[in-house]
Structure formats: structure tokens, C-alpha cells
CSV table of C-alpha atoms in Angstrom, one decimal:
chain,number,residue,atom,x,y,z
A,1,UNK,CA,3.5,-21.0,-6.2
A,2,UNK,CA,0.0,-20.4,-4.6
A,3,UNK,CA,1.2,-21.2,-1.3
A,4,UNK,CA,3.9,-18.6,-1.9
A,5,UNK,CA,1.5,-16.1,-3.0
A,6,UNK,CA,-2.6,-17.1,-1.9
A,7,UNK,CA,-3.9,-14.3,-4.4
A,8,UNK,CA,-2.8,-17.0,-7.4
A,9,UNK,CA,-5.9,-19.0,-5.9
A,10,UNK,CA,-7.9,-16.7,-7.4
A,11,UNK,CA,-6.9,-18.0,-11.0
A,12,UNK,CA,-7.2,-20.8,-12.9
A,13,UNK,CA,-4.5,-22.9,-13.5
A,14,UNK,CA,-4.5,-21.8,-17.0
A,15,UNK,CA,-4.5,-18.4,-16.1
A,16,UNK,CA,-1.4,-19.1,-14.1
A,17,UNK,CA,0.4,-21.3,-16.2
A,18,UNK,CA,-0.2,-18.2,-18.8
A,19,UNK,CA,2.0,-15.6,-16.2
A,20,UNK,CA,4.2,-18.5,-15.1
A,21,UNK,CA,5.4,-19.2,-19.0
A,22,UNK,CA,6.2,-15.5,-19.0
A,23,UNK,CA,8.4,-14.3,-16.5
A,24,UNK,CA,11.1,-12.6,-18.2
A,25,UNK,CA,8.0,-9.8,-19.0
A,26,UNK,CA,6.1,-8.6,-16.1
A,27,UNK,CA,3.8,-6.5,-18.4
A,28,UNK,CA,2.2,-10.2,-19.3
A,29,UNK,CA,0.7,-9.9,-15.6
A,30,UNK,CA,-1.2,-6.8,-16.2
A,31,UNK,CA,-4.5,-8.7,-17.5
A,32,UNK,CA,-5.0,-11.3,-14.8
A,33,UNK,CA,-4.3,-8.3,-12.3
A,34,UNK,CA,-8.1,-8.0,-11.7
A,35,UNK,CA,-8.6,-11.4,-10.2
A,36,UNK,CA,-5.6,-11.1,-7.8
A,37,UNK,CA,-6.3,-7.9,-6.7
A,38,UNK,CA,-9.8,-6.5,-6.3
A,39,UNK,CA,-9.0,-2.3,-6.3
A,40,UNK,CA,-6.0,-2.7,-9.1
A,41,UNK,CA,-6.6,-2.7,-12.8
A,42,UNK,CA,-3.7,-2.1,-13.9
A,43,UNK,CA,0.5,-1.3,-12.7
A,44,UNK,CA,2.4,2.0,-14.3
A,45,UNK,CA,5.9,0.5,-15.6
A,46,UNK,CA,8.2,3.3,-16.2
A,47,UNK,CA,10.8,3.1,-19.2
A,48,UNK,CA,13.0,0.9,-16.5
A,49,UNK,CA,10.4,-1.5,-16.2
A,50,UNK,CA,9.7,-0.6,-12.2
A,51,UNK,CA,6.2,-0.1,-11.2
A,52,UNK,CA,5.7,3.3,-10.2
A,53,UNK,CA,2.1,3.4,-9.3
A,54,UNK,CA,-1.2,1.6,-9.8
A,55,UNK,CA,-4.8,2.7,-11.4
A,56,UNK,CA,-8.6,1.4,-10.4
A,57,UNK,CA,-10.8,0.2,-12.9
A,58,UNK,CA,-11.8,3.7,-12.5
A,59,UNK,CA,-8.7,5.1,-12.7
A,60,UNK,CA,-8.0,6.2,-9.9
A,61,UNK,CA,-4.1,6.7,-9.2
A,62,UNK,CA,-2.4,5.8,-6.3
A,63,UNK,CA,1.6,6.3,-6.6
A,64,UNK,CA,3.4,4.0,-4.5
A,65,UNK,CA,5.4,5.0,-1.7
A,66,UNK,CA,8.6,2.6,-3.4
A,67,UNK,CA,9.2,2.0,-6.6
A,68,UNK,CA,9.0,-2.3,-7.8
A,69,UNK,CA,11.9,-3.9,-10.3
A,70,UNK,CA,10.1,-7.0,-11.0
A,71,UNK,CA,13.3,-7.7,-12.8
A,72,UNK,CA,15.1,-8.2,-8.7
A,73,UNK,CA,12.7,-11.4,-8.0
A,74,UNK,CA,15.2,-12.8,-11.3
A,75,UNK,CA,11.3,-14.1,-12.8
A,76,UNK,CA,9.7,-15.3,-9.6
A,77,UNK,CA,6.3,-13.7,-10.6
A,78,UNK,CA,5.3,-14.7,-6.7
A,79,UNK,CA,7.7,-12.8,-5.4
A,80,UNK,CA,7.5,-9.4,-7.0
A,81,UNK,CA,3.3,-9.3,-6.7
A,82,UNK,CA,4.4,-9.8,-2.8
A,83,UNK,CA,5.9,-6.8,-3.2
A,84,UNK,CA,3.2,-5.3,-5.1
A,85,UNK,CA,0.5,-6.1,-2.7
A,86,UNK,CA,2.9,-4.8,0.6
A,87,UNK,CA,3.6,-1.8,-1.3
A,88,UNK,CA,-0.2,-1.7,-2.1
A,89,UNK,CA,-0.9,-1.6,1.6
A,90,UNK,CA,2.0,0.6,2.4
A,91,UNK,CA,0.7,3.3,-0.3
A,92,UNK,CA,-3.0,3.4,0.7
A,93,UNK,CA,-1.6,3.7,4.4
A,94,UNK,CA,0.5,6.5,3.2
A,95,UNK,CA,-2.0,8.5,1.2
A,96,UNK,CA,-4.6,8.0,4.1
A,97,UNK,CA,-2.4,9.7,6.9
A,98,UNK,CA,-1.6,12.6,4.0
A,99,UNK,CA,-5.3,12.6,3.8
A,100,UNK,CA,-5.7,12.7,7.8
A,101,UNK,CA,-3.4,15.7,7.5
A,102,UNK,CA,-5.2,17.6,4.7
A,103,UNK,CA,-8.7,17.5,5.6
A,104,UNK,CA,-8.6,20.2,8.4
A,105,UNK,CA,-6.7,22.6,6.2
A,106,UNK,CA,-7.9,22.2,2.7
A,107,UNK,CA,-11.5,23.0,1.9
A,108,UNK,CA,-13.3,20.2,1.5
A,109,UNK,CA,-14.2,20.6,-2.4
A,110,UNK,CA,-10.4,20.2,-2.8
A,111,UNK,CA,-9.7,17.9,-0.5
A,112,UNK,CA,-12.4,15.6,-2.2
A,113,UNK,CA,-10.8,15.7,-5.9
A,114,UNK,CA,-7.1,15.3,-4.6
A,115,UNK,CA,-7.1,11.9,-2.8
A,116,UNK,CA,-8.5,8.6,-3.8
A,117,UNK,CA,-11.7,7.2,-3.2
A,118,UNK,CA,-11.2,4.7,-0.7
A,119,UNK,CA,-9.1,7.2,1.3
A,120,UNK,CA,-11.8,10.0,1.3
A,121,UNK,CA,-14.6,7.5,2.6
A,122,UNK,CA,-12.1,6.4,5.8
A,123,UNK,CA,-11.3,9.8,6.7
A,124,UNK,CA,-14.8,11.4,5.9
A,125,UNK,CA,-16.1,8.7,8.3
A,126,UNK,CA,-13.5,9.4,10.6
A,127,UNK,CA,-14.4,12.6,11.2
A,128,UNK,CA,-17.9,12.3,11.0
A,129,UNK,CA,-18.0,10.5,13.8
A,130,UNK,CA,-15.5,12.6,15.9
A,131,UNK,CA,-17.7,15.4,15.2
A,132,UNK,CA,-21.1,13.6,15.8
A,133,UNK,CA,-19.6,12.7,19.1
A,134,UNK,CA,-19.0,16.4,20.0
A,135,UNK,CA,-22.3,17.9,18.7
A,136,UNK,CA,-23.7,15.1,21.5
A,137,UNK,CA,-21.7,17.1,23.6
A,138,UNK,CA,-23.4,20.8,22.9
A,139,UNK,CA,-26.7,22.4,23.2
A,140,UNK,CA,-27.9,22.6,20.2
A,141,UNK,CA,-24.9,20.7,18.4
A,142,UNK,CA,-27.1,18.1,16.7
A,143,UNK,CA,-28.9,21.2,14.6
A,144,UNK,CA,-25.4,23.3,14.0
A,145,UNK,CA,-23.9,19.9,12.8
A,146,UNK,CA,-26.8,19.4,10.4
A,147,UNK,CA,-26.2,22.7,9.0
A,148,UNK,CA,-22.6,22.1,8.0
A,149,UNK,CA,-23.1,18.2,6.9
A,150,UNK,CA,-25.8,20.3,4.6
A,151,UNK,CA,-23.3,22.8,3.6
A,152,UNK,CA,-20.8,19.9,3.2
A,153,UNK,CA,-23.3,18.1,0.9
A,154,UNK,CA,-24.5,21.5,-1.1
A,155,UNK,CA,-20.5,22.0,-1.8
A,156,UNK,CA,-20.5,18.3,-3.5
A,157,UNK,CA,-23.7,18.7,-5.6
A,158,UNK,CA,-22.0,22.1,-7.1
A,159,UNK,CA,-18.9,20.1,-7.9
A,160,UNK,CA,-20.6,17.0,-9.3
A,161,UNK,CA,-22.8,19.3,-11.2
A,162,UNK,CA,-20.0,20.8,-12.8
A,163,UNK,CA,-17.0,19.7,-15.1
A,164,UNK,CA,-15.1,16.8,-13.4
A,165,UNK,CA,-13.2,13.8,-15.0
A,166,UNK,CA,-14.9,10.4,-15.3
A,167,UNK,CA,-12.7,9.2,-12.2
A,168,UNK,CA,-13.4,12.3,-9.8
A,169,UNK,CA,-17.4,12.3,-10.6
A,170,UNK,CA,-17.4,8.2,-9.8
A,171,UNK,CA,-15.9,8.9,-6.7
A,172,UNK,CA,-17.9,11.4,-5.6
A,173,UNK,CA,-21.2,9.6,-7.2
């Protein structure tokens, strides 16, 4: 089973004798989540019992981009947390390029609340440097680039300084 899926090296073998007993319910997975996988805390079963999304320890949400039936891998734990962690990969790639997207059209104090965390840092950081790289390019750019990245910053303290939920001020903390 751990050669199947390498995350179950990250349990013991109590731990995975524990979701191996229990099969038939994939909601018996949700606690050792947290070992296998570092950013997911928990999985969002609808009423079918398909995962529909996945939360941070911060709770974060990040829906996935296809819907899991645990109930398809007929109790092979291995198979469907396979799925889970493509589909993982496949959602965080998804939300990133929606990110990519967004962040030239949405003001930035918007932009910052609607996506997750690890998203915002990868395309903040993208085009940080894109625009670094053109200020090198400009008279002057250095100093007019300061000013927005202090706009940018001034826009953050307001929102952190005002109401936000637990998840949103982490993030931007």
C-alpha cells in the first residue's frame, strides 16, 4: 500500500492499519489527512459522499476542478487519495492561471481576499519581478516602482486593519 501511495510513509503503521480497517467510509481518512498532506486539513464530502473541495488548517478553500467518488476505488483507500493529490495539483494549477488572469484587472485589495494563499504569493512574485525588471529598464523606474509597491502595501495595511475573517487576515499577515 505505501508503495502504491508514498504519502502512507508518513504514518505509522497504526495510523494506517486504522484507515485500512475502514474502507467502506472515507470520512475515517479525514484525521490522518494532515500527515499525508501538508496544505490539506480536511476534504468537503457532499451528501453523495464525493469530495468537492479541500480546506487549510486555516481554512482556506480550494474547490477542485473534478469532483472524487471514493466509493469508484471499490475501498482501495490508495487509490482514491491518488486521486485526491492529482486533483490537488490539478486545482491549485487551475486557481493559479484564474489568478494569473485576474490580477491585471481586479484591484489588488480584491484580488488578495478572492484567491488562496499560496496562489497570491506565486503570482504576486511573478509579477514583482516582471515589473522590477522593467523599472531596470526606465529612468527613474526604481523610484516610480517604489511608489506603487508603497501604494500596494498602504492598500493591505487598510484591509488588514479592518474587518476580515480569520482565514483572509492569516493570509495576508
Amino acid at each position: 500500500k505505501r508503495l502504491y501511495f508514498a504519502r502512507f510513509f508518513f504514518l505509522s503503521n497504526d495510523e494506517l492499519l486504522e484507515i485500512l480497517s475502514e474502507t467502506k467510509d472515507p470520512l475515517r481518512v479525514q484525521p490522518h489527512l494532515k500527515k499525508c498532506f501538508e496544505g490539506i486539513n480536511s476534504l468537503l464530502f457532499n451528501d453523495k459522499q464525493e469530495i468537492e473541495c479541500m480546506f487549510s488548517a486555516e481554512k482556506e478553500e480550494v474547490r477542485l476542478t473534478q469532483k472524487i467518488r471514493p466509493a469508484d476505488a471499490k475501498g482501495m483507500v490508495e487509490k482514491w487519495l491518488l486521486q485526491v493529490e492529482n486533483e490537488m495539483i490539478r486545482s491549485v494549477r487551475a486557481n493559479t492561471v484564474k489568478a494569473l488572469e485576474a490580477y491585471p484587472v481586479m484591484p489588488r485589495g480584491e484580488w488578495v481576499l478572492k484567491f488562496a494563499g499560496q496562489v497570491i504569493l506565486c503570482i504576486s512574485s511573478m509579477f514583482w519581478t516582471t515589473d522590477v525588471t522593467e523599472a531596470f529598464t526606465k529612468e527613474n523606474g526604481l523610484q516610480e516602482y517604489l511608489t506603487i509597491c508603497n501604494k500596494q502595501i498602504d492598500q493591505i495595511v487598510e484591509l488588514v486593519r479592518g474587518k476580515l475573517s480569520k482565514g483572509n487576515r492569516i493570509t495576508l499577515g
